[in-house]
Tab-separated table of C-alpha atoms and ligand atoms in Angstrom:
chain	number	residue	atom	x	y	z
R	1	UNK	CA	-87.167	-21.041	85.636
R	2	UNK	CA	-84.941	-23.860	86.775
R	3	UNK	CA	-83.885	-27.306	85.581
R	4	UNK	CA	-86.928	-29.568	85.678
R	5	UNK	CA	-89.439	-26.862	84.775
R	6	UNK	CA	-91.370	-27.666	81.577
R	7	UNK	CA	-90.061	-24.560	79.789
R	8	UNK	CA	-86.453	-24.999	80.832
R	9	UNK	CA	-84.309	-25.425	77.717
R	10	UNK	CA	-82.796	-28.845	77.341
R	11	UNK	CA	-79.001	-28.571	77.583
R	12	UNK	CA	-77.678	-28.791	74.069
R	13	UNK	CA	-74.153	-29.908	74.777
R	14	UNK	CA	-72.203	-31.913	77.241
R	15	UNK	CA	-70.455	-28.750	78.437
R	16	UNK	CA	-73.753	-27.235	79.447
R	17	UNK	CA	-74.914	-30.362	81.281
R	18	UNK	CA	-71.614	-30.523	83.109
R	19	UNK	CA	-71.896	-26.882	84.081
R	20	UNK	CA	-75.415	-27.476	85.332
R	21	UNK	CA	-74.400	-30.469	87.356
R	22	UNK	CA	-71.693	-28.427	89.011
R	23	UNK	CA	-73.962	-25.543	89.877
R	24	UNK	CA	-75.180	-27.093	93.092
R	25	UNK	CA	-75.237	-25.640	96.543
R	26	UNK	CA	-72.861	-28.277	97.865
R	27	UNK	CA	-70.068	-26.809	95.782
R	28	UNK	CA	-68.547	-27.737	92.481
R	29	UNK	CA	-65.651	-30.134	92.259
R	30	UNK	CA	-63.108	-27.268	91.804
R	31	UNK	CA	-64.549	-25.592	94.876
R	32	UNK	CA	-64.210	-28.738	96.951
R	33	UNK	CA	-60.579	-29.140	95.792
R	34	UNK	CA	-59.841	-25.540	96.748
R	35	UNK	CA	-61.448	-25.978	100.167
R	36	UNK	CA	-59.417	-29.108	100.783
R	37	UNK	CA	-56.198	-27.346	99.809
R	38	UNK	CA	-56.961	-24.334	102.038
R	39	UNK	CA	-57.780	-26.628	104.934
R	40	UNK	CA	-54.510	-28.495	104.409
R	41	UNK	CA	-52.694	-25.141	104.729
R	42	UNK	CA	-54.363	-24.489	108.051
R	43	UNK	CA	-56.740	-21.825	106.766
R	44	UNK	CA	-60.214	-21.865	108.300
R	45	UNK	CA	-63.148	-20.399	106.448
R	46	UNK	CA	-66.921	-20.401	106.467
R	47	UNK	CA	-68.844	-22.019	103.638
R	48	UNK	CA	-71.554	-19.969	101.877
R	49	UNK	CA	-71.975	-17.425	104.669
R	50	UNK	CA	-74.711	-14.875	103.955
R	51	UNK	CA	-73.002	-11.483	104.241
R	52	UNK	CA	-75.041	-8.371	104.806
R	53	UNK	CA	-74.314	-5.414	102.526
R	54	UNK	CA	-76.132	-2.212	101.632
R	55	UNK	CA	-77.105	-3.864	98.357
R	56	UNK	CA	-78.585	-6.899	100.124
R	57	UNK	CA	-77.271	-10.286	101.187
R	58	UNK	CA	-74.251	-11.564	99.266
R	59	UNK	CA	-73.253	-15.205	99.648
R	60	UNK	CA	-69.697	-15.977	98.574
R	61	UNK	CA	-68.524	-19.580	98.261
R	62	UNK	CA	-66.097	-19.086	101.137
R	63	UNK	CA	-65.351	-16.305	103.555
R	64	UNK	CA	-62.636	-15.580	106.082
R	65	UNK	CA	-64.668	-13.506	108.474
R	66	UNK	CA	-61.862	-12.087	110.642
R	67	UNK	CA	-59.667	-10.707	107.843
R	68	UNK	CA	-62.778	-10.057	105.739
R	69	UNK	CA	-61.757	-11.951	102.624
R	70	UNK	CA	-64.580	-13.327	100.479
R	71	UNK	CA	-63.881	-15.982	97.855
R	72	UNK	CA	-65.896	-16.904	94.791
R	73	UNK	CA	-65.072	-19.904	92.653
R	74	UNK	CA	-66.582	-18.917	89.329
R	75	UNK	CA	-67.758	-21.626	86.963
R	76	UNK	CA	-66.332	-21.148	83.467
R	77	UNK	CA	-69.726	-21.527	81.809
R	78	UNK	CA	-71.967	-19.609	84.194
R	79	UNK	CA	-69.551	-16.740	84.665
R	80	UNK	CA	-68.243	-16.579	81.077
R	81	UNK	CA	-64.583	-17.381	81.591
R	82	UNK	CA	-62.516	-15.768	78.794
R	83	UNK	CA	-60.964	-19.150	77.960
R	84	UNK	CA	-63.917	-21.558	78.228
R	85	UNK	CA	-67.007	-19.401	78.457
R	86	UNK	CA	-69.299	-19.474	75.449
R	87	UNK	CA	-72.957	-18.949	74.798
R	88	UNK	CA	-74.668	-22.123	73.558
R	89	UNK	CA	-75.872	-21.805	69.954
R	90	UNK	CA	-79.163	-23.453	70.828
R	91	UNK	CA	-81.560	-21.251	72.792
R	92	UNK	CA	-79.233	-18.323	72.367
R	93	UNK	CA	-82.055	-15.911	73.152
R	94	UNK	CA	-82.371	-17.547	76.526
R	95	UNK	CA	-78.707	-17.988	77.408
R	96	UNK	CA	-77.279	-14.676	76.264
R	97	UNK	CA	-79.264	-12.424	78.641
R	98	UNK	CA	-78.973	-15.007	81.390
R	99	UNK	CA	-75.187	-15.173	81.169
R	100	UNK	CA	-74.953	-11.407	80.829
R	101	UNK	CA	-77.068	-11.030	83.956
R	102	UNK	CA	-74.730	-13.433	85.767
R	103	UNK	CA	-71.767	-11.232	84.937
R	104	UNK	CA	-73.643	-8.156	86.125
R	105	UNK	CA	-74.578	-9.896	89.346
R	106	UNK	CA	-70.909	-10.852	89.871
R	107	UNK	CA	-69.874	-7.237	89.510
R	108	UNK	CA	-72.641	-6.044	91.828
R	109	UNK	CA	-71.768	-8.605	94.503
R	110	UNK	CA	-68.078	-7.695	94.323
R	111	UNK	CA	-68.822	-3.980	94.573
R	112	UNK	CA	-71.253	-4.482	97.474
R	113	UNK	CA	-68.668	-6.444	99.470
R	114	UNK	CA	-65.860	-3.993	98.745
R	115	UNK	CA	-68.120	-1.205	100.012
R	116	UNK	CA	-68.376	-3.143	103.297
R	117	UNK	CA	-64.612	-3.401	103.587
R	118	UNK	CA	-64.217	-6.918	102.214
R	119	UNK	CA	-61.431	-8.065	99.950
R	120	UNK	CA	-62.960	-10.116	97.147
R	121	UNK	CA	-61.017	-12.923	95.526
R	122	UNK	CA	-62.473	-14.553	92.422
R	123	UNK	CA	-60.878	-17.654	91.008
R	124	UNK	CA	-61.947	-19.608	87.929
R	125	UNK	CA	-62.982	-23.195	88.285
R	126	UNK	CA	-60.314	-24.093	85.689
R	127	UNK	CA	-57.491	-22.817	87.904
R	128	UNK	CA	-55.444	-25.568	89.529
R	129	UNK	CA	-56.464	-25.799	93.218
R	130	UNK	CA	-52.934	-25.141	94.499
R	131	UNK	CA	-52.580	-21.926	92.513
R	132	UNK	CA	-56.057	-20.777	93.511
R	133	UNK	CA	-55.289	-21.597	97.153
R	134	UNK	CA	-52.116	-19.506	96.978
R	135	UNK	CA	-54.098	-16.543	95.643
R	136	UNK	CA	-56.560	-16.884	98.511
R	137	UNK	CA	-53.881	-17.509	101.136
R	138	UNK	CA	-51.931	-14.428	100.044
R	139	UNK	CA	-55.030	-12.253	100.397
R	140	UNK	CA	-55.923	-13.698	103.801
R	141	UNK	CA	-52.403	-13.426	105.217
R	142	UNK	CA	-51.799	-9.880	103.986
R	143	UNK	CA	-55.188	-8.851	105.368
R	144	UNK	CA	-54.534	-10.556	108.702
R	145	UNK	CA	-51.367	-8.499	109.157
R	146	UNK	CA	-53.152	-5.173	108.806
R	147	UNK	CA	-54.667	-3.585	111.882
R	148	UNK	CA	-58.438	-3.909	111.851
R	149	UNK	CA	-59.956	-0.623	110.821
R	150	UNK	CA	-63.389	-1.375	112.312
N	1	ZN	ZN1	-62.227	-21.448	82.309
């Protein structure tokens, strides 16, 4: 079921429509801002690289392949941010399991990458890009200084 299907619930609030608009492959606005900030700091990453794990392919929003740092920019709605995440009152029976499944999938993806030796950084879309970039940069730089264990 995806937007456009006849049975797809009509978004009941502006927040939901915004969240849906931002859930595109090209990257949400917060993701683009983060990428721009990382690029400005001289950090080079790959966008949406499919990473092989024992649990299947995991595709983070960004990855620093050398230091093995994977970055996810989690949308507040889709990933149930503690500050802005909420289940829409309309079609609750549809959204509740869907959002719960999203959280499970987040945990599974994180665990699968960690098992492969990746460091996983998750930032919320509401985080200011500079702060999020610093979180990512710190992880990448501290990883880059460690000898590669592979
Ligand atoms: Zn949020």
